[in-house]
XYZ file of C-alpha atoms in Angstrom:
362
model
C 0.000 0.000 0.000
C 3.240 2.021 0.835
C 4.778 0.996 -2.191
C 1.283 2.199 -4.392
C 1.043 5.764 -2.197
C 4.292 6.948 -3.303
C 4.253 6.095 -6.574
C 1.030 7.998 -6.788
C 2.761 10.785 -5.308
C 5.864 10.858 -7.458
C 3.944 10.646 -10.470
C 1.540 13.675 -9.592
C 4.931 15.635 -9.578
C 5.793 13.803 -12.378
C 3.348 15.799 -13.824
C 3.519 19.062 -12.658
C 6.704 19.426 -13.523
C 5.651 18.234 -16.981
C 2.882 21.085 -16.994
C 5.321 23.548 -15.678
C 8.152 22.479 -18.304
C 5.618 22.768 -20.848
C 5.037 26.284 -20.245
C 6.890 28.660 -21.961
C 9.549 30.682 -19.851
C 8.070 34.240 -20.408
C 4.458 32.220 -19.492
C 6.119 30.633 -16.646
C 7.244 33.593 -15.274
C 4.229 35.631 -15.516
C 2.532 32.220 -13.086
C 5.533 32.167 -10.702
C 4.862 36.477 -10.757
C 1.242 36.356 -10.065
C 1.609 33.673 -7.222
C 4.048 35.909 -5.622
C 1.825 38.960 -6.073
C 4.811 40.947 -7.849
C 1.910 42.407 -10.396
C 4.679 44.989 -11.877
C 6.739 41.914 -13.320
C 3.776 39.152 -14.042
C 2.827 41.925 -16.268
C 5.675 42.482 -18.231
C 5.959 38.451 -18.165
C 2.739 38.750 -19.620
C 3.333 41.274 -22.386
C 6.291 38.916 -23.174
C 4.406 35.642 -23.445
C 2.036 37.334 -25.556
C 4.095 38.863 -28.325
C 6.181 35.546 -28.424
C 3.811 32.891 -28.435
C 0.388 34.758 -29.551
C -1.368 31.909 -29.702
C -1.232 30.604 -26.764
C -4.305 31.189 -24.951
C -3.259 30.877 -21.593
C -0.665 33.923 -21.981
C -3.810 35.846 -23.167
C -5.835 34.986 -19.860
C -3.233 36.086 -17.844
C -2.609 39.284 -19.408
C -6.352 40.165 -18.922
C -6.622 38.722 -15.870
C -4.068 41.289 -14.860
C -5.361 44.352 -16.742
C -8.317 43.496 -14.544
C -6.667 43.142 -11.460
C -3.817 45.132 -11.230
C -3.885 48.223 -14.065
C -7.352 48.402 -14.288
C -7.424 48.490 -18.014
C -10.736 46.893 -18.897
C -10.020 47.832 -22.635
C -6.835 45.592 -22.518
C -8.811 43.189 -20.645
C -11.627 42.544 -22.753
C -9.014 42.593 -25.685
C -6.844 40.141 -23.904
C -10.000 37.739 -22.837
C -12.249 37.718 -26.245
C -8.637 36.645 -27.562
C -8.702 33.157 -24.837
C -11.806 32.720 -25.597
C -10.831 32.737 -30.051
C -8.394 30.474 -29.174
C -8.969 27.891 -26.185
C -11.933 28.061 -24.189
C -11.539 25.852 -22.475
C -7.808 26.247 -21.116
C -7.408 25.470 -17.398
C -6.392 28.520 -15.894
C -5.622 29.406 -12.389
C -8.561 31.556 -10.152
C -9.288 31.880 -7.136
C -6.734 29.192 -5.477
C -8.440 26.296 -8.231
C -8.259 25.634 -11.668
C -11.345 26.293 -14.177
C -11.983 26.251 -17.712
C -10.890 29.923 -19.024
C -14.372 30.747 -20.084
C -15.715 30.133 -17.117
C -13.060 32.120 -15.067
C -13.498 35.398 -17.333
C -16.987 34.998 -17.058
C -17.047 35.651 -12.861
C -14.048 37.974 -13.509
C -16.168 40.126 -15.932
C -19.126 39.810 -13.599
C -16.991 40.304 -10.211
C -16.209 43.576 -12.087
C -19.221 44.728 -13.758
C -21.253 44.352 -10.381
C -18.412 46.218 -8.253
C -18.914 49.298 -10.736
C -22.438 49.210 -11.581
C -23.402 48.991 -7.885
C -20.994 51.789 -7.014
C -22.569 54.084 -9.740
C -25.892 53.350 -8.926
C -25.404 53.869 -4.906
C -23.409 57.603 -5.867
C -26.349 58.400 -8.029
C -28.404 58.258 -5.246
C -26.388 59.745 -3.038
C -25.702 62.498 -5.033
C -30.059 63.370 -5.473
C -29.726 63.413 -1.580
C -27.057 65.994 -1.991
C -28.283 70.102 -1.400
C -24.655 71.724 -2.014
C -24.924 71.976 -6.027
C -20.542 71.776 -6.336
C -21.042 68.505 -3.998
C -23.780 67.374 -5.731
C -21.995 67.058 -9.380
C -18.399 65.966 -8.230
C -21.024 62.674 -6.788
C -22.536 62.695 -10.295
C -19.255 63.177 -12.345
C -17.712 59.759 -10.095
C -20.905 57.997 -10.444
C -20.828 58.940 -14.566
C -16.877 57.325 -14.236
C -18.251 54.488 -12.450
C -21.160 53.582 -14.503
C -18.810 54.586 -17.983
C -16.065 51.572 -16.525
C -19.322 49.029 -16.262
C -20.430 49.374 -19.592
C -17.080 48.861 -20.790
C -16.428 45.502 -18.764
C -19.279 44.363 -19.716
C -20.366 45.982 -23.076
C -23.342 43.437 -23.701
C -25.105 44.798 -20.777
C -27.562 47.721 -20.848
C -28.043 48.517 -17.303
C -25.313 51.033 -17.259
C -27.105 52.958 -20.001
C -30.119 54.906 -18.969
C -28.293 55.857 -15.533
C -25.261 56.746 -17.153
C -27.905 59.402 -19.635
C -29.225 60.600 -16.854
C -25.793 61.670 -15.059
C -24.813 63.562 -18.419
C -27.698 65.110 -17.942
C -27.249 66.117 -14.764
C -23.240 67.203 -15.323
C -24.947 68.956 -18.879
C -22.951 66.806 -21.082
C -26.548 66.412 -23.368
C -23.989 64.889 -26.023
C -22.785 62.294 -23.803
C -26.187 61.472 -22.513
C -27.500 60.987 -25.772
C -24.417 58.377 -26.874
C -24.928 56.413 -23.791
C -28.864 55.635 -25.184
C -27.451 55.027 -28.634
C -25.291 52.246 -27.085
C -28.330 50.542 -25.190
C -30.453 50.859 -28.128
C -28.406 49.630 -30.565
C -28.169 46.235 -28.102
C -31.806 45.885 -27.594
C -33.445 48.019 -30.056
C -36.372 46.310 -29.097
C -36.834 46.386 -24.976
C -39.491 48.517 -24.206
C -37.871 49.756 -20.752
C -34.705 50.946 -22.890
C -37.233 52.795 -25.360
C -38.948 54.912 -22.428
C -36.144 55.386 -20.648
C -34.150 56.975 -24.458
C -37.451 59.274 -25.070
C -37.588 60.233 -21.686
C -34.045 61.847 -22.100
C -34.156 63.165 -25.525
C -37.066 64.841 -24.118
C -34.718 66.420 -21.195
C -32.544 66.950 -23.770
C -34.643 69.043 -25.960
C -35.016 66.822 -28.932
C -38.294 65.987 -28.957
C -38.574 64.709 -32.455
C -36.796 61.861 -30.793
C -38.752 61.625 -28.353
C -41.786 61.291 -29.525
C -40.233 58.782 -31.911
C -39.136 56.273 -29.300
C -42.662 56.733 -26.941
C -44.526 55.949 -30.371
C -41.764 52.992 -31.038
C -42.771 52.150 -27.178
C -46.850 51.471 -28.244
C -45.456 49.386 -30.906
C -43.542 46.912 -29.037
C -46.488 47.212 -26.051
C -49.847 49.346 -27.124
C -50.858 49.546 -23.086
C -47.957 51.948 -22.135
C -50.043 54.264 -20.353
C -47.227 56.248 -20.033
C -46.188 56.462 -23.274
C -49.692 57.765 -24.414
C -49.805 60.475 -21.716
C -46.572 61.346 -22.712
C -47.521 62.334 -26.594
C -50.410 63.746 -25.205
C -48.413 66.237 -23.114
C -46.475 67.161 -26.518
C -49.311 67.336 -27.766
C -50.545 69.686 -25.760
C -47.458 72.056 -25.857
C -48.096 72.229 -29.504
C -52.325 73.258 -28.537
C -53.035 70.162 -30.854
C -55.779 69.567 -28.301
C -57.914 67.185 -30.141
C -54.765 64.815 -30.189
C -53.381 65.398 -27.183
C -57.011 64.483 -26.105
C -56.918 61.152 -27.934
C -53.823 60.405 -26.039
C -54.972 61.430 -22.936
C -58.133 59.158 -22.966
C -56.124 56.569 -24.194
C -53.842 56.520 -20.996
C -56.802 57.300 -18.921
C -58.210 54.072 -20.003
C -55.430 51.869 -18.579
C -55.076 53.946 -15.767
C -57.791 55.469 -14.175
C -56.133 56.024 -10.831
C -53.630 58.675 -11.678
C -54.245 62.043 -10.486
C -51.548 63.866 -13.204
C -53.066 62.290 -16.162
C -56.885 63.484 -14.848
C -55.124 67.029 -14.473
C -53.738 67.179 -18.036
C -57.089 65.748 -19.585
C -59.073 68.742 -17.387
C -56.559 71.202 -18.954
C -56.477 70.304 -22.406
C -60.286 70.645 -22.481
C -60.223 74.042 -20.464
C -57.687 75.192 -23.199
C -60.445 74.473 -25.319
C -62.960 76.014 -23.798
C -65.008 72.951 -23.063
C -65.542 73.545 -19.065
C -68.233 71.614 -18.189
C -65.997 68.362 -19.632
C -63.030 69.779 -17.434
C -64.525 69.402 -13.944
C -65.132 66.021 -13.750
C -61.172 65.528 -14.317
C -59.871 67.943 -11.786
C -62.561 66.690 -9.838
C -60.829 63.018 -10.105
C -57.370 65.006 -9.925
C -58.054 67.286 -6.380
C -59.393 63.103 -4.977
C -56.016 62.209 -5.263
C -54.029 65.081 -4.164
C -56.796 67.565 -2.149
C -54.118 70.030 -0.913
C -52.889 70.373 -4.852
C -53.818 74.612 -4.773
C -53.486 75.116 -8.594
C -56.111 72.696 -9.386
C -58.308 73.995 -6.629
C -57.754 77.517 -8.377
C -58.603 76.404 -12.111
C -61.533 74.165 -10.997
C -62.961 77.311 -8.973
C -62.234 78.805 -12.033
C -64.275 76.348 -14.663
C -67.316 76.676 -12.113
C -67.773 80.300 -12.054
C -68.385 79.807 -15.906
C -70.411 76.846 -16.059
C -74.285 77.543 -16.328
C -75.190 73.454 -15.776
C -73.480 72.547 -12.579
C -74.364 75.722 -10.750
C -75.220 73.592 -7.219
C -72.156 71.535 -7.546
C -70.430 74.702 -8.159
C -71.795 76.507 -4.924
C -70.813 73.314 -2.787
C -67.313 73.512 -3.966
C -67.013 77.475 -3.875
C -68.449 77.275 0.163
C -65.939 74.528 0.390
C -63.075 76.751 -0.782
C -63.851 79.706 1.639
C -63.554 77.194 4.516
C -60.417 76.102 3.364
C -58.873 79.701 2.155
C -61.163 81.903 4.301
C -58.517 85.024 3.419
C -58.920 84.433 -0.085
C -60.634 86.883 -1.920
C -60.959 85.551 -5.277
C -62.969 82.927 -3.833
C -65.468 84.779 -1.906
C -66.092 86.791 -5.061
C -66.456 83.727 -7.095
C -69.112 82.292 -4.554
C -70.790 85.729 -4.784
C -71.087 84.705 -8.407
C -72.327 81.595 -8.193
C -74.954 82.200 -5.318
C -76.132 85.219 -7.871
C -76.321 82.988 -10.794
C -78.690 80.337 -8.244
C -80.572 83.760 -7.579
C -79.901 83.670 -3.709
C -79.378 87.947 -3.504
C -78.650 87.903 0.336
C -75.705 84.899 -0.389
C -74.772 86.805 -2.994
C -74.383 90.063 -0.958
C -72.703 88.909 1.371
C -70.128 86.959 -0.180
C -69.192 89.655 -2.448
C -68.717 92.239 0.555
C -66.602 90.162 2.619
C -64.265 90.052 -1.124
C -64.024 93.594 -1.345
C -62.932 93.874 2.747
C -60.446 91.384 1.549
C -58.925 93.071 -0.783
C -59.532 96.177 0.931
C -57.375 94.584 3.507
């Protein structure tokens, strides 16, 4: 059993020094380099093995594994790795204290790396829309930008780093930059409705809304119940007084979402803007349900009742409602003056317009 031991053990050296002999010397060196942590000289061994045996795929891992590592030049990395993985995916190459196909080892290296970035641009981000100092608040967003600009390199198949990296541009005024980053995403997945909002969403923040409006009408395409993608053309709509379109829009949205208090406040001011009152209220109505303290609907719905003739009553509730709630407000006491005289009730009337005029006497 002695006897069977050691000649197990002597031929496991056997073959080590085999694998080692079989090495090239520049290769060799880079290993012995690496396991020593003497990064300076592995990569010069590295840069060595390359140019004289540029084929060999293991050199190549190596020499990304420390662009990685120790220079931090994911360029040269990626360069270094889609070259192991031409050649020899499935080398054995050293990681992590084991040995593991090479394709498998630049896969968690590219994803060790990716995450580390991503994660840190993300967290700044957010820590920089916390920020009130404005000089602290873009150094934060000019890191995070770095940050976010390394993980799309690491990685360049994924799109996360896209719309975030936009968005810092946008912040640091780079509208150029911001603009590239969504060209990158897009031209990956031309098709994913998230990356299509989130590119017309900053061409609109950059001011090209012919863009815009191209990728929220590319969003229906790939997904016709994008609420937000219909309120969206509706509100350019809108800036353009198209209202009969931006009204279109608007009901469309409405439809799928019935619940939002922003959309009910555009639909109530595209039909003010078109003098169509009465079809107003019921929309800022919905809107004021959702958000009652919201003071500039309140004013344009006190507004839309002093000149309807059909919902006088309803108008009067709302209008005694409104001098509760602003009792120093004299706009509103004259507008229930109105209202009370258009319901014929004189003494109401009266009174409500007097206590205006002390108001604004006052």
């Amino acid at each position: 059993m002695k006897s069977s031991t050691s000649k197990f053990i002597l031929m496991l050296v056997v073959a080590l020094i085999v694998f080692s002999a079989c090495r090239p010397k520049e290769l060799e060196s880079t290993v012995m380099a690496v396991n020593s942590q003497s990064y300076d000289d592995a990569l010069k061994h590295a840069n060595d093995a390359v140019k004289a045996y540029p084929e060999n795929a293991e050199a190549w891992y190596y020499l990304g594994f420390l662009s990685a590592e120790h220079t931090k030049d994911y360029a040269k990395m990626n360069e270094a790795f889609d070259k192991v993985l031409s050649l020899n995916p499935a080398q054995r190459v050293n990681l992590s204290g084991g040995t593991v196909a090479a394709k498998d080892a630049i896969t968690q290296i590219r994803t060790g790396k990716f995450a580390e970035n991503y994660n840190s641009g993300i967290k700044m981000i957010q820590d920089a829309q916390a920020l009130t100092d404005d000089t602290q608040k873009k150094e934060k967003f000019a890191q995070a930008r770095d940050k976010l600009q390394v993980a799309s390199e690491i990685d360049p198949s994924r799109t996360e780093p896209y719309r975030p990296l936009a968005m810092a541009n946008i912040f640091l005024g780079d509208t150029t930059k911001a603009e590239a980053a969504l060209e990158q995403g897009l031209a990956k997945m031309p098709n994913d409705e998230m990356m299509v909002i989130a590119s017309a969403e900053v061409y609109s923040m950059t001011g090209n809304f012919e863009k815009s409006e191209e990728m929220f009408k590319k969003a229906l395409q790939i997904n016709p119940n994008n609420s937000d993608a219909y309120q969206k053309l509706g509100m350019m709509e809108s800036t353009r007084k198209n209202w009969d379109k931006a009204n279109e829009y608007y009901t469309k949205a409405i439809e799928m979402d019935p619940d939002n208090a922003d959309l009910a406040y555009n639909i109530g001011v595209s039909l003010y803007n078109q003098q169509k009152t009465d079809e107003a209220i019921p929309y800022f109505v919905k809107s004021l349900e959702s958000e009652p303290d919201n003071e500039i609907t309140f004013n344009i719905l006190a507004n839309c009742y002093v000149r309807t003739q059909t919902k006088v009553d309803e108008g009067i509730v709302f209008m005694e409602k409104a001098t509760q709630m602003y009792p120093e407000n004299a706009t509103y006491w004259e507008y229930l003056a109105i209202m009370y005289g258009n319901k014929g009730m004189g003494k109401e009337a009266n009174e409500a317009f007097k206590k205006s005029q002390e108001l604004k006497n006052n």
